[in-house]
Amino acid sequence: MGFPPHKSFASLSEDSYSLLMSIAEPRRLVKGEVLLHESQVCKHIYFVESGYLKTVHNNDGKEVNLSFTFPGSFTTNLKSLRTGTPSE
């Protein structure tokens, strides 16, 4: 997996970095593919190696952009991940 050197995105010990890499699973997406649908429970933290991810919210049928995640950054739905509740 092509993660950048760990010192570039967080202060991790070598052991912590090795553990993170041992459990990380690569996933390729095609343009427009949805990682997490509305009402699904988030179970992962994602690292963007290349390209970008767009986070949107459905507001009465209108897609509202909330954020973009660019290479070298992590993203997740923290509320859903921590509480096990469906994503909005």
PDB file with one MODEL, atoms N, CA, C and O in Angstrom:
MODEL        1
ATOM      1  N   MET A   1       0.853  -1.176   0.000  1.00  0.00           N
ATOM      2  CA  MET A   1       0.000   0.000   0.000  1.00  0.00           C
ATOM      3  C   MET A   1       0.892   1.230   0.000  1.00  0.00           C
ATOM      4  O   MET A   1       1.945   1.227   0.638  1.00  0.00           O
ATOM      5  N   GLY A   2       0.495   2.263  -0.693  1.00  0.00           N
ATOM      6  CA  GLY A   2       1.344   3.418  -0.874  1.00  0.00           C
ATOM      7  C   GLY A   2       1.154   4.542   0.117  1.00  0.00           C
ATOM      8  O   GLY A   2       1.176   5.710  -0.270  1.00  0.00           O
ATOM      9  N   PHE A   3       0.969   4.224   1.380  1.00  0.00           N
ATOM     10  CA  PHE A   3       0.862   5.284   2.372  1.00  0.00           C
ATOM     11  C   PHE A   3       2.152   6.086   2.392  1.00  0.00           C
ATOM     12  O   PHE A   3       3.228   5.533   2.167  1.00  0.00           O
ATOM     13  N   PRO A   4       2.057   7.380   2.658  1.00  0.00           N
ATOM     14  CA  PRO A   4       3.273   8.180   2.783  1.00  0.00           C
ATOM     15  C   PRO A   4       3.994   7.802   4.065  1.00  0.00           C
ATOM     16  O   PRO A   4       3.406   7.177   4.947  1.00  0.00           O
ATOM     17  N   PRO A   5       5.259   8.174   4.175  1.00  0.00           N
ATOM     18  CA  PRO A   5       5.962   7.909   5.435  1.00  0.00           C
ATOM     19  C   PRO A   5       5.140   8.447   6.598  1.00  0.00           C
ATOM     20  O   PRO A   5       4.609   9.556   6.529  1.00  0.00           O
ATOM     21  N   HIS A   6       5.034   7.662   7.667  1.00  0.00           N
ATOM     22  CA  HIS A   6       4.122   7.994   8.755  1.00  0.00           C
ATOM     23  C   HIS A   6       4.391   9.344   9.404  1.00  0.00           C
ATOM     24  O   HIS A   6       3.464   9.950   9.939  1.00  0.00           O
ATOM     25  N   LYS A   7       5.580   9.818   9.377  1.00  0.00           N
ATOM     26  CA  LYS A   7       5.874  11.103  10.008  1.00  0.00           C
ATOM     27  C   LYS A   7       5.250  12.268   9.242  1.00  0.00           C
ATOM     28  O   LYS A   7       5.164  13.378   9.766  1.00  0.00           O
ATOM     29  N   SER A   8       4.812  12.022   7.999  1.00  0.00           N
ATOM     30  CA  SER A   8       4.234  13.110   7.224  1.00  0.00           C
ATOM     31  C   SER A   8       2.767  13.371   7.567  1.00  0.00           C
ATOM     32  O   SER A   8       2.258  14.452   7.269  1.00  0.00           O
ATOM     33  N   PHE A   9       2.066  12.402   8.193  1.00  0.00           N
ATOM     34  CA  PHE A   9       0.670  12.654   8.510  1.00  0.00           C
ATOM     35  C   PHE A   9       0.318  12.480   9.976  1.00  0.00           C
ATOM     36  O   PHE A   9      -0.791  12.837  10.374  1.00  0.00           O
ATOM     37  N   ALA A  10       1.206  11.953  10.788  1.00  0.00           N
ATOM     38  CA  ALA A  10       0.931  11.824  12.217  1.00  0.00           C
ATOM     39  C   ALA A  10       2.200  11.418  12.937  1.00  0.00           C
ATOM     40  O   ALA A  10       3.134  10.887  12.337  1.00  0.00           O
ATOM     41  N   SER A  11       2.215  11.675  14.213  1.00  0.00           N
ATOM     42  CA  SER A  11       3.339  11.241  15.038  1.00  0.00           C
ATOM     43  C   SER A  11       3.033   9.850  15.572  1.00  0.00           C
ATOM     44  O   SER A  11       2.411   9.702  16.623  1.00  0.00           O
ATOM     45  N   LEU A  12       3.472   8.838  14.845  1.00  0.00           N
ATOM     46  CA  LEU A  12       3.262   7.458  15.237  1.00  0.00           C
ATOM     47  C   LEU A  12       4.599   6.796  15.521  1.00  0.00           C
ATOM     48  O   LEU A  12       5.600   7.077  14.863  1.00  0.00           O
ATOM     49  N   SER A  13       4.600   5.920  16.503  1.00  0.00           N
ATOM     50  CA  SER A  13       5.796   5.122  16.744  1.00  0.00           C
ATOM     51  C   SER A  13       5.932   4.128  15.597  1.00  0.00           C
ATOM     52  O   SER A  13       4.967   3.880  14.873  1.00  0.00           O
ATOM     53  N   GLU A  14       7.098   3.570  15.429  1.00  0.00           N
ATOM     54  CA  GLU A  14       7.308   2.558  14.386  1.00  0.00           C
ATOM     55  C   GLU A  14       6.365   1.379  14.586  1.00  0.00           C
ATOM     56  O   GLU A  14       5.822   0.847  13.618  1.00  0.00           O
ATOM     57  N   ASP A  15       6.167   0.964  15.847  1.00  0.00           N
ATOM     58  CA  ASP A  15       5.271  -0.155  16.132  1.00  0.00           C
ATOM     59  C   ASP A  15       3.823   0.173  15.751  1.00  0.00           C
ATOM     60  O   ASP A  15       3.125  -0.660  15.173  1.00  0.00           O
ATOM     61  N   SER A  16       3.381   1.386  16.076  1.00  0.00           N
ATOM     62  CA  SER A  16       2.013   1.786  15.742  1.00  0.00           C
ATOM     63  C   SER A  16       1.822   1.859  14.233  1.00  0.00           C
ATOM     64  O   SER A  16       0.789   1.441  13.709  1.00  0.00           O
ATOM     65  N   TYR A  17       2.823   2.393  13.540  1.00  0.00           N
ATOM     66  CA  TYR A  17       2.745   2.486  12.085  1.00  0.00           C
ATOM     67  C   TYR A  17       2.688   1.093  11.466  1.00  0.00           C
ATOM     68  O   TYR A  17       1.905   0.851  10.548  1.00  0.00           O
ATOM     69  N   SER A  18       3.520   0.176  11.968  1.00  0.00           N
ATOM     70  CA  SER A  18       3.529  -1.197  11.458  1.00  0.00           C
ATOM     71  C   SER A  18       2.186  -1.880  11.698  1.00  0.00           C
ATOM     72  O   SER A  18       1.703  -2.616  10.838  1.00  0.00           O
ATOM     73  N   LEU A  19       1.582  -1.643  12.858  1.00  0.00           N
ATOM     74  CA  LEU A  19       0.279  -2.228  13.162  1.00  0.00           C
ATOM     75  C   LEU A  19      -0.784  -1.672  12.223  1.00  0.00           C
ATOM     76  O   LEU A  19      -1.609  -2.422  11.700  1.00  0.00           O
ATOM     77  N   LEU A  20      -0.764  -0.370  12.010  1.00  0.00           N
ATOM     78  CA  LEU A  20      -1.715   0.251  11.093  1.00  0.00           C
ATOM     79  C   LEU A  20      -1.593  -0.352   9.697  1.00  0.00           C
ATOM     80  O   LEU A  20      -2.604  -0.676   9.073  1.00  0.00           O
ATOM     81  N   MET A  21      -0.383  -0.503   9.210  1.00  0.00           N
ATOM     82  CA  MET A  21      -0.169  -1.062   7.874  1.00  0.00           C
ATOM     83  C   MET A  21      -0.576  -2.526   7.801  1.00  0.00           C
ATOM     84  O   MET A  21      -0.983  -2.998   6.739  1.00  0.00           O
ATOM     85  N   SER A  22      -0.473  -3.250   8.906  1.00  0.00           N
ATOM     86  CA  SER A  22      -0.806  -4.675   8.885  1.00  0.00           C
ATOM     87  C   SER A  22      -2.313  -4.915   8.798  1.00  0.00           C
ATOM     88  O   SER A  22      -2.742  -5.985   8.364  1.00  0.00           O
ATOM     89  N   ILE A  23      -3.116  -3.941   9.202  1.00  0.00           N
ATOM     90  CA  ILE A  23      -4.567  -4.129   9.157  1.00  0.00           C
ATOM     91  C   ILE A  23      -5.238  -3.340   8.032  1.00  0.00           C
ATOM     92  O   ILE A  23      -6.429  -3.524   7.779  1.00  0.00           O
ATOM     93  N   ALA A  24      -4.496  -2.468   7.357  1.00  0.00           N
ATOM     94  CA  ALA A  24      -5.062  -1.669   6.263  1.00  0.00           C
ATOM     95  C   ALA A  24      -5.319  -2.558   5.050  1.00  0.00           C
ATOM     96  O   ALA A  24      -4.522  -3.439   4.731  1.00  0.00           O
ATOM     97  N   GLU A  25      -6.433  -2.316   4.389  1.00  0.00           N
ATOM     98  CA  GLU A  25      -6.789  -3.065   3.188  1.00  0.00           C
ATOM     99  C   GLU A  25      -7.020  -2.092   2.043  1.00  0.00           C
ATOM    100  O   GLU A  25      -7.862  -1.201   2.151  1.00  0.00           O
ATOM    101  N   PRO A  26      -6.282  -2.250   0.944  1.00  0.00           N
ATOM    102  CA  PRO A  26      -6.489  -1.358  -0.195  1.00  0.00           C
ATOM    103  C   PRO A  26      -7.852  -1.577  -0.841  1.00  0.00           C
ATOM    104  O   PRO A  26      -8.378  -2.689  -0.867  1.00  0.00           O
ATOM    105  N   ARG A  27      -8.398  -0.509  -1.351  1.00  0.00           N
ATOM    106  CA  ARG A  27      -9.677  -0.589  -2.065  1.00  0.00           C
ATOM    107  C   ARG A  27      -9.653   0.421  -3.195  1.00  0.00           C
ATOM    108  O   ARG A  27      -9.384   1.602  -2.977  1.00  0.00           O
ATOM    109  N   ARG A  28      -9.930  -0.040  -4.389  1.00  0.00           N
ATOM    110  CA  ARG A  28      -9.991   0.853  -5.552  1.00  0.00           C
ATOM    111  C   ARG A  28     -11.448   1.173  -5.847  1.00  0.00           C
ATOM    112  O   ARG A  28     -12.320   0.306  -5.783  1.00  0.00           O
ATOM    113  N   LEU A  29     -11.687   2.418  -6.166  1.00  0.00           N
ATOM    114  CA  LEU A  29     -13.024   2.857  -6.519  1.00  0.00           C
ATOM    115  C   LEU A  29     -13.027   3.381  -7.939  1.00  0.00           C
ATOM    116  O   LEU A  29     -12.009   3.859  -8.440  1.00  0.00           O
ATOM    117  N   VAL A  30     -14.166   3.289  -8.577  1.00  0.00           N
ATOM    118  CA  VAL A  30     -14.329   3.922  -9.878  1.00  0.00           C
ATOM    119  C   VAL A  30     -15.046   5.245  -9.660  1.00  0.00           C
ATOM    120  O   VAL A  30     -15.771   5.411  -8.679  1.00  0.00           O
ATOM    121  N   LYS A  31     -14.843   6.181 -10.572  1.00  0.00           N
ATOM    122  CA  LYS A  31     -15.450   7.495 -10.446  1.00  0.00           C
ATOM    123  C   LYS A  31     -16.959   7.351 -10.265  1.00  0.00           C
ATOM    124  O   LYS A  31     -17.627   6.654 -11.028  1.00  0.00           O
ATOM    125  N   GLY A  32     -17.481   8.024  -9.242  1.00  0.00           N
ATOM    126  CA  GLY A  32     -18.911   7.999  -8.965  1.00  0.00           C
ATOM    127  C   GLY A  32     -19.355   6.900  -8.018  1.00  0.00           C
ATOM    128  O   GLY A  32     -20.503   6.895  -7.575  1.00  0.00           O
ATOM    129  N   GLU A  33     -18.460   5.961  -7.696  1.00  0.00           N
ATOM    130  CA  GLU A  33     -18.814   4.885  -6.776  1.00  0.00           C
ATOM    131  C   GLU A  33     -19.028   5.453  -5.372  1.00  0.00           C
ATOM    132  O   GLU A  33     -18.285   6.330  -4.931  1.00  0.00           O
ATOM    133  N   VAL A  34     -20.035   4.955  -4.685  1.00  0.00           N
ATOM    134  CA  VAL A  34     -20.354   5.433  -3.340  1.00  0.00           C
ATOM    135  C   VAL A  34     -19.725   4.505  -2.307  1.00  0.00           C
ATOM    136  O   VAL A  34     -19.906   3.288  -2.359  1.00  0.00           O
ATOM    137  N   LEU A  35     -18.987   5.089  -1.368  1.00  0.00           N
ATOM    138  CA  LEU A  35     -18.373   4.311  -0.286  1.00  0.00           C
ATOM    139  C   LEU A  35     -19.370   4.004   0.821  1.00  0.00           C
ATOM    140  O   LEU A  35     -19.402   2.887   1.338  1.00  0.00           O
ATOM    141  N   LEU A  36     -20.172   4.976   1.181  1.00  0.00           N
ATOM    142  CA  LEU A  36     -21.121   4.820   2.281  1.00  0.00           C
ATOM    143  C   LEU A  36     -22.436   5.479   1.885  1.00  0.00           C
ATOM    144  O   LEU A  36     -22.499   6.688   1.662  1.00  0.00           O
ATOM    145  N   HIS A  37     -23.472   4.671   1.804  1.00  0.00           N
ATOM    146  CA  HIS A  37     -24.794   5.194   1.438  1.00  0.00           C
ATOM    147  C   HIS A  37     -25.509   5.718   2.678  1.00  0.00           C
ATOM    148  O   HIS A  37     -25.247   5.289   3.802  1.00  0.00           O
ATOM    149  N   GLU A  38     -26.406   6.645   2.443  1.00  0.00           N
ATOM    150  CA  GLU A  38     -27.271   7.150   3.501  1.00  0.00           C
ATOM    151  C   GLU A  38     -27.962   5.973   4.180  1.00  0.00           C
ATOM    152  O   GLU A  38     -28.460   5.069   3.509  1.00  0.00           O
ATOM    153  N   SER A  39     -27.991   5.983   5.473  1.00  0.00           N
ATOM    154  CA  SER A  39     -28.605   4.980   6.359  1.00  0.00           C
ATOM    155  C   SER A  39     -27.732   3.747   6.608  1.00  0.00           C
ATOM    156  O   SER A  39     -28.111   2.888   7.405  1.00  0.00           O
ATOM    157  N   GLN A  40     -26.575   3.636   5.948  1.00  0.00           N
ATOM    158  CA  GLN A  40     -25.643   2.557   6.273  1.00  0.00           C
ATOM    159  C   GLN A  40     -24.820   2.960   7.495  1.00  0.00           C
ATOM    160  O   GLN A  40     -24.575   4.145   7.722  1.00  0.00           O
ATOM    161  N   VAL A  41     -24.400   1.979   8.271  1.00  0.00           N
ATOM    162  CA  VAL A  41     -23.515   2.246   9.405  1.00  0.00           C
ATOM    163  C   VAL A  41     -22.079   2.231   8.906  1.00  0.00           C
ATOM    164  O   VAL A  41     -21.659   1.297   8.223  1.00  0.00           O
ATOM    165  N   CYS A  42     -21.334   3.265   9.247  1.00  0.00           N
ATOM    166  CA  CYS A  42     -19.930   3.359   8.847  1.00  0.00           C
ATOM    167  C   CYS A  42     -19.096   2.419   9.712  1.00  0.00           C
ATOM    168  O   CYS A  42     -19.223   2.419  10.936  1.00  0.00           O
ATOM    169  N   LYS A  43     -18.251   1.625   9.080  1.00  0.00           N
ATOM    170  CA  LYS A  43     -17.427   0.659   9.795  1.00  0.00           C
ATOM    171  C   LYS A  43     -15.941   0.805   9.486  1.00  0.00           C
ATOM    172  O   LYS A  43     -15.137  -0.029   9.903  1.00  0.00           O
ATOM    173  N   HIS A  44     -15.567   1.869   8.752  1.00  0.00           N
ATOM    174  CA  HIS A  44     -14.183   2.003   8.325  1.00  0.00           C
ATOM    175  C   HIS A  44     -13.704   3.445   8.391  1.00  0.00           C
ATOM    176  O   HIS A  44     -14.495   4.388   8.408  1.00  0.00           O
ATOM    177  N   ILE A  45     -12.407   3.583   8.428  1.00  0.00           N
ATOM    178  CA  ILE A  45     -11.732   4.867   8.239  1.00  0.00           C
ATOM    179  C   ILE A  45     -10.982   4.718   6.923  1.00  0.00           C
ATOM    180  O   ILE A  45     -10.299   3.717   6.705  1.00  0.00           O
ATOM    181  N   TYR A  46     -11.105   5.701   6.054  1.00  0.00           N
ATOM    182  CA  TYR A  46     -10.513   5.611   4.721  1.00  0.00           C
ATOM    183  C   TYR A  46      -9.351   6.577   4.581  1.00  0.00           C
ATOM    184  O   TYR A  46      -9.383   7.693   5.098  1.00  0.00           O
ATOM    185  N   PHE A  47      -8.321   6.126   3.872  1.00  0.00           N
ATOM    186  CA  PHE A  47      -7.165   6.953   3.541  1.00  0.00           C
ATOM    187  C   PHE A  47      -7.159   7.118   2.031  1.00  0.00           C
ATOM    188  O   PHE A  47      -7.209   6.133   1.295  1.00  0.00           O
ATOM    189  N   VAL A  48      -7.099   8.348   1.571  1.00  0.00           N
ATOM    190  CA  VAL A  48      -7.092   8.614   0.131  1.00  0.00           C
ATOM    191  C   VAL A  48      -5.647   8.663  -0.348  1.00  0.00           C
ATOM    192  O   VAL A  48      -4.875   9.541   0.038  1.00  0.00           O
ATOM    193  N   GLU A  49      -5.301   7.705  -1.195  1.00  0.00           N
ATOM    194  CA  GLU A  49      -3.948   7.634  -1.743  1.00  0.00           C
ATOM    195  C   GLU A  49      -3.833   8.483  -3.008  1.00  0.00           C
ATOM    196  O   GLU A  49      -2.837   9.180  -3.205  1.00  0.00           O
ATOM    197  N   SER A  50      -4.854   8.423  -3.861  1.00  0.00           N
ATOM    198  CA  SER A  50      -4.874   9.246  -5.070  1.00  0.00           C
ATOM    199  C   SER A  50      -6.321   9.554  -5.411  1.00  0.00           C
ATOM    200  O   SER A  50      -7.235   8.852  -4.978  1.00  0.00           O
ATOM    201  N   GLY A  51      -6.522  10.601  -6.185  1.00  0.00           N
ATOM    202  CA  GLY A  51      -7.870  11.047  -6.485  1.00  0.00           C
ATOM    203  C   GLY A  51      -8.435  11.816  -5.301  1.00  0.00           C
ATOM    204  O   GLY A  51      -7.684  12.367  -4.496  1.00  0.00           O
ATOM    205  N   TYR A  52      -9.751  11.853  -5.196  1.00  0.00           N
ATOM    206  CA  TYR A  52     -10.363  12.508  -4.038  1.00  0.00           C
ATOM    207  C   TYR A  52     -11.735  11.911  -3.781  1.00  0.00           C
ATOM    208  O   TYR A  52     -12.333  11.288  -4.658  1.00  0.00           O
ATOM    209  N   LEU A  53     -12.223  12.113  -2.566  1.00  0.00           N
ATOM    210  CA  LEU A  53     -13.562  11.690  -2.191  1.00  0.00           C
ATOM    211  C   LEU A  53     -14.395  12.920  -1.873  1.00  0.00           C
ATOM    212  O   LEU A  53     -13.900  13.897  -1.311  1.00  0.00           O
ATOM    213  N   LYS A  54     -15.659  12.856  -2.238  1.00  0.00           N
ATOM    214  CA  LYS A  54     -16.586  13.946  -1.948  1.00  0.00           C
ATOM    215  C   LYS A  54     -17.591  13.447  -0.913  1.00  0.00           C
ATOM    216  O   LYS A  54     -18.161  12.367  -1.068  1.00  0.00           O
ATOM    217  N   THR A  55     -17.804  14.222   0.130  1.00  0.00           N
ATOM    218  CA  THR A  55     -18.800  13.901   1.140  1.00  0.00           C
ATOM    219  C   THR A  55     -20.018  14.774   0.889  1.00  0.00           C
ATOM    220  O   THR A  55     -19.917  15.999   0.811  1.00  0.00           O
ATOM    221  N   VAL A  56     -21.165  14.129   0.766  1.00  0.00           N
ATOM    222  CA  VAL A  56     -22.400  14.862   0.466  1.00  0.00           C
ATOM    223  C   VAL A  56     -23.485  14.507   1.477  1.00  0.00           C
ATOM    224  O   VAL A  56     -23.411  13.489   2.164  1.00  0.00           O
ATOM    225  N   HIS A  57     -24.473  15.355   1.548  1.00  0.00           N
ATOM    226  CA  HIS A  57     -25.645  15.146   2.392  1.00  0.00           C
ATOM    227  C   HIS A  57     -26.869  15.305   1.502  1.00  0.00           C
ATOM    228  O   HIS A  57     -26.919  16.203   0.661  1.00  0.00           O
ATOM    229  N   ASN A  58     -27.848  14.441   1.687  1.00  0.00           N
ATOM    230  CA  ASN A  58     -29.091  14.519   0.935  1.00  0.00           C
ATOM    231  C   ASN A  58     -30.043  15.444   1.689  1.00  0.00           C
ATOM    232  O   ASN A  58     -30.503  15.114   2.782  1.00  0.00           O
ATOM    233  N   ASN A  59     -30.329  16.578   1.113  1.00  0.00           N
ATOM    234  CA  ASN A  59     -31.222  17.560   1.720  1.00  0.00           C
ATOM    235  C   ASN A  59     -32.501  17.632   0.891  1.00  0.00           C
ATOM    236  O   ASN A  59     -32.596  18.406  -0.062  1.00  0.00           O
ATOM    237  N   ASP A  60     -33.492  16.805   1.272  1.00  0.00           N
ATOM    238  CA  ASP A  60     -34.765  16.742   0.544  1.00  0.00           C
ATOM    239  C   ASP A  60     -34.563  16.499  -0.949  1.00  0.00           C
ATOM    240  O   ASP A  60     -35.172  17.167  -1.785  1.00  0.00           O
ATOM    241  N   GLY A  61     -33.695  15.530  -1.276  1.00  0.00           N
ATOM    242  CA  GLY A  61     -33.466  15.158  -2.662  1.00  0.00           C
ATOM    243  C   GLY A  61     -32.386  15.951  -3.365  1.00  0.00           C
ATOM    244  O   GLY A  61     -32.012  15.629  -4.493  1.00  0.00           O
ATOM    245  N   LYS A  62     -31.878  16.991  -2.709  1.00  0.00           N
ATOM    246  CA  LYS A  62     -30.793  17.778  -3.296  1.00  0.00           C
ATOM    247  C   LYS A  62     -29.474  17.376  -2.647  1.00  0.00           C
ATOM    248  O   LYS A  62     -29.365  17.318  -1.423  1.00  0.00           O
ATOM    249  N   GLU A  63     -28.480  17.101  -3.476  1.00  0.00           N
ATOM    250  CA  GLU A  63     -27.155  16.730  -2.987  1.00  0.00           C
ATOM    251  C   GLU A  63     -26.390  17.992  -2.573  1.00  0.00           C
ATOM    252  O   GLU A  63     -26.162  18.888  -3.385  1.00  0.00           O
ATOM    253  N   VAL A  64     -26.002  18.046  -1.302  1.00  0.00           N
ATOM    254  CA  VAL A  64     -25.260  19.189  -0.774  1.00  0.00           C
ATOM    255  C   VAL A  64     -23.839  18.731  -0.461  1.00  0.00           C
ATOM    256  O   VAL A  64     -23.646  17.820   0.344  1.00  0.00           O
ATOM    257  N   ASN A  65     -22.837  19.357  -1.094  1.00  0.00           N
ATOM    258  CA  ASN A  65     -21.442  19.021  -0.812  1.00  0.00           C
ATOM    259  C   ASN A  65     -21.066  19.476   0.590  1.00  0.00           C
ATOM    260  O   ASN A  65     -21.281  20.632   0.954  1.00  0.00           O
ATOM    261  N   LEU A  66     -20.508  18.566   1.371  1.00  0.00           N
ATOM    262  CA  LEU A  66     -20.050  18.901   2.715  1.00  0.00           C
ATOM    263  C   LEU A  66     -18.541  19.088   2.770  1.00  0.00           C
ATOM    264  O   LEU A  66     -18.040  19.993   3.438  1.00  0.00           O
ATOM    265  N   SER A  67     -17.819  18.220   2.056  1.00  0.00           N
ATOM    266  CA  SER A  67     -16.353  18.332   2.079  1.00  0.00           C
ATOM    267  C   SER A  67     -15.745  17.482   0.978  1.00  0.00           C
ATOM    268  O   SER A  67     -16.416  16.664   0.348  1.00  0.00           O
ATOM    269  N   PHE A  68     -14.452  17.700   0.764  1.00  0.00           N
ATOM    270  CA  PHE A  68     -13.650  16.888  -0.146  1.00  0.00           C
ATOM    271  C   PHE A  68     -12.468  16.353   0.645  1.00  0.00           C
ATOM    272  O   PHE A  68     -11.921  17.045   1.504  1.00  0.00           O
ATOM    273  N   THR A  69     -12.075  15.116   0.353  1.00  0.00           N
ATOM    274  CA  THR A  69     -10.897  14.523   0.983  1.00  0.00           C
ATOM    275  C   THR A  69      -9.892  14.253  -0.126  1.00  0.00           C
ATOM    276  O   THR A  69     -10.185  13.531  -1.079  1.00  0.00           O
ATOM    277  N   PHE A  70      -8.713  14.835   0.002  1.00  0.00           N
ATOM    278  CA  PHE A  70      -7.684  14.765  -1.022  1.00  0.00           C
ATOM    279  C   PHE A  70      -6.578  13.795  -0.621  1.00  0.00           C
ATOM    280  O   PHE A  70      -6.514  13.373   0.533  1.00  0.00           O
ATOM    281  N   PRO A  71      -5.707  13.436  -1.565  1.00  0.00           N
ATOM    282  CA  PRO A  71      -4.633  12.477  -1.278  1.00  0.00           C
ATOM    283  C   PRO A  71      -3.821  12.857  -0.041  1.00  0.00           C
ATOM    284  O   PRO A  71      -3.482  14.019   0.183  1.00  0.00           O
ATOM    285  N   GLY A  72      -3.528  11.833   0.744  1.00  0.00           N
ATOM    286  CA  GLY A  72      -2.745  12.022   1.964  1.00  0.00           C
ATOM    287  C   GLY A  72      -3.601  12.309   3.178  1.00  0.00           C
ATOM    288  O   GLY A  72      -3.080  12.611   4.251  1.00  0.00           O
ATOM    289  N   SER A  73      -4.937  12.215   3.016  1.00  0.00           N
ATOM    290  CA  SER A  73      -5.849  12.513   4.121  1.00  0.00           C
ATOM    291  C   SER A  73      -6.765  11.321   4.425  1.00  0.00           C
ATOM    292  O   SER A  73      -7.012  10.464   3.576  1.00  0.00           O
ATOM    293  N   PHE A  74      -7.253  11.302   5.660  1.00  0.00           N
ATOM    294  CA  PHE A  74      -8.197  10.285   6.105  1.00  0.00           C
ATOM    295  C   PHE A  74      -9.594  10.876   6.116  1.00  0.00           C
ATOM    296  O   PHE A  74      -9.769  12.088   6.246  1.00  0.00           O
ATOM    297  N   THR A  75     -10.602   9.995   5.975  1.00  0.00           N
ATOM    298  CA  THR A  75     -11.991  10.409   6.119  1.00  0.00           C
ATOM    299  C   THR A  75     -12.807   9.256   6.683  1.00  0.00           C
ATOM    300  O   THR A  75     -12.454   8.087   6.527  1.00  0.00           O
ATOM    301  N   THR A  76     -13.897   9.606   7.335  1.00  0.00           N
ATOM    302  CA  THR A  76     -14.843   8.641   7.873  1.00  0.00           C
ATOM    303  C   THR A  76     -16.105   9.393   8.255  1.00  0.00           C
ATOM    304  O   THR A  76     -16.131  10.623   8.217  1.00  0.00           O
ATOM    305  N   ASN A  77     -17.131   8.677   8.614  1.00  0.00           N
ATOM    306  CA  ASN A  77     -18.301   9.286   9.238  1.00  0.00           C
ATOM    307  C   ASN A  77     -18.150   8.954  10.717  1.00  0.00           C
ATOM    308  O   ASN A  77     -18.611   7.908  11.174  1.00  0.00           O
ATOM    309  N   LEU A  78     -17.513   9.831  11.450  1.00  0.00           N
ATOM    310  CA  LEU A  78     -17.117   9.552  12.830  1.00  0.00           C
ATOM    311  C   LEU A  78     -18.313   9.266  13.734  1.00  0.00           C
ATOM    312  O   LEU A  78     -18.255   8.359  14.564  1.00  0.00           O
ATOM    313  N   LYS A  79     -19.377  10.018  13.585  1.00  0.00           N
ATOM    314  CA  LYS A  79     -20.563   9.794  14.430  1.00  0.00           C
ATOM    315  C   LYS A  79     -21.107   8.385  14.231  1.00  0.00           C
ATOM    316  O   LYS A  79     -21.376   7.678  15.203  1.00  0.00           O
ATOM    317  N   SER A  80     -21.269   7.979  12.985  1.00  0.00           N
ATOM    318  CA  SER A  80     -21.769   6.651  12.676  1.00  0.00           C
ATOM    319  C   SER A  80     -20.785   5.574  13.125  1.00  0.00           C
ATOM    320  O   SER A  80     -21.191   4.553  13.681  1.00  0.00           O
ATOM    321  N   LEU A  81     -19.508   5.794  12.888  1.00  0.00           N
ATOM    322  CA  LEU A  81     -18.471   4.828  13.263  1.00  0.00           C
ATOM    323  C   LEU A  81     -18.442   4.607  14.767  1.00  0.00           C
ATOM    324  O   LEU A  81     -18.376   3.464  15.221  1.00  0.00           O
ATOM    325  N   ARG A  82     -18.489   5.676  15.541  1.00  0.00           N
ATOM    326  CA  ARG A  82     -18.377   5.581  17.006  1.00  0.00           C
ATOM    327  C   ARG A  82     -19.646   5.066  17.670  1.00  0.00           C
ATOM    328  O   ARG A  82     -19.575   4.349  18.668  1.00  0.00           O
ATOM    329  N   THR A  83     -20.814   5.428  17.123  1.00  0.00           N
ATOM    330  CA  THR A  83     -22.071   5.086  17.804  1.00  0.00           C
ATOM    331  C   THR A  83     -22.794   3.906  17.188  1.00  0.00           C
ATOM    332  O   THR A  83     -23.697   3.342  17.806  1.00  0.00           O
ATOM    333  N   GLY A  84     -22.407   3.521  15.974  1.00  0.00           N
ATOM    334  CA  GLY A  84     -23.098   2.425  15.301  1.00  0.00           C
ATOM    335  C   GLY A  84     -24.450   2.836  14.742  1.00  0.00           C
ATOM    336  O   GLY A  84     -25.267   1.984  14.394  1.00  0.00           O
ATOM    337  N   THR A  85     -24.685   4.126  14.657  1.00  0.00           N
ATOM    338  CA  THR A  85     -25.950   4.629  14.123  1.00  0.00           C
ATOM    339  C   THR A  85     -25.835   4.825  12.611  1.00  0.00           C
ATOM    340  O   THR A  85     -24.739   5.027  12.089  1.00  0.00           O
ATOM    341  N   PRO A  86     -26.964   4.764  11.913  1.00  0.00           N
ATOM    342  CA  PRO A  86     -26.934   4.953  10.463  1.00  0.00           C
ATOM    343  C   PRO A  86     -26.403   6.332  10.060  1.00  0.00           C
ATOM    344  O   PRO A  86     -26.623   7.324  10.755  1.00  0.00           O
ATOM    345  N   SER A  87     -25.719   6.374   8.952  1.00  0.00           N
ATOM    346  CA  SER A  87     -25.192   7.655   8.450  1.00  0.00           C
ATOM    347  C   SER A  87     -26.332   8.498   7.918  1.00  0.00           C
ATOM    348  O   SER A  87     -27.377   7.993   7.507  1.00  0.00           O
ATOM    349  N   GLU A  88     -26.101   9.784   7.941  1.00  0.00           N
ATOM    350  CA  GLU A  88     -27.103  10.716   7.441  1.00  0.00           C
ATOM    351  C   GLU A  88     -26.817  11.042   5.996  1.00  0.00           C
ATOM    352  O   GLU A  88     -27.549  11.817   5.381  1.00  0.00           O
TER     353      GLU A  88
ENDMDL
END
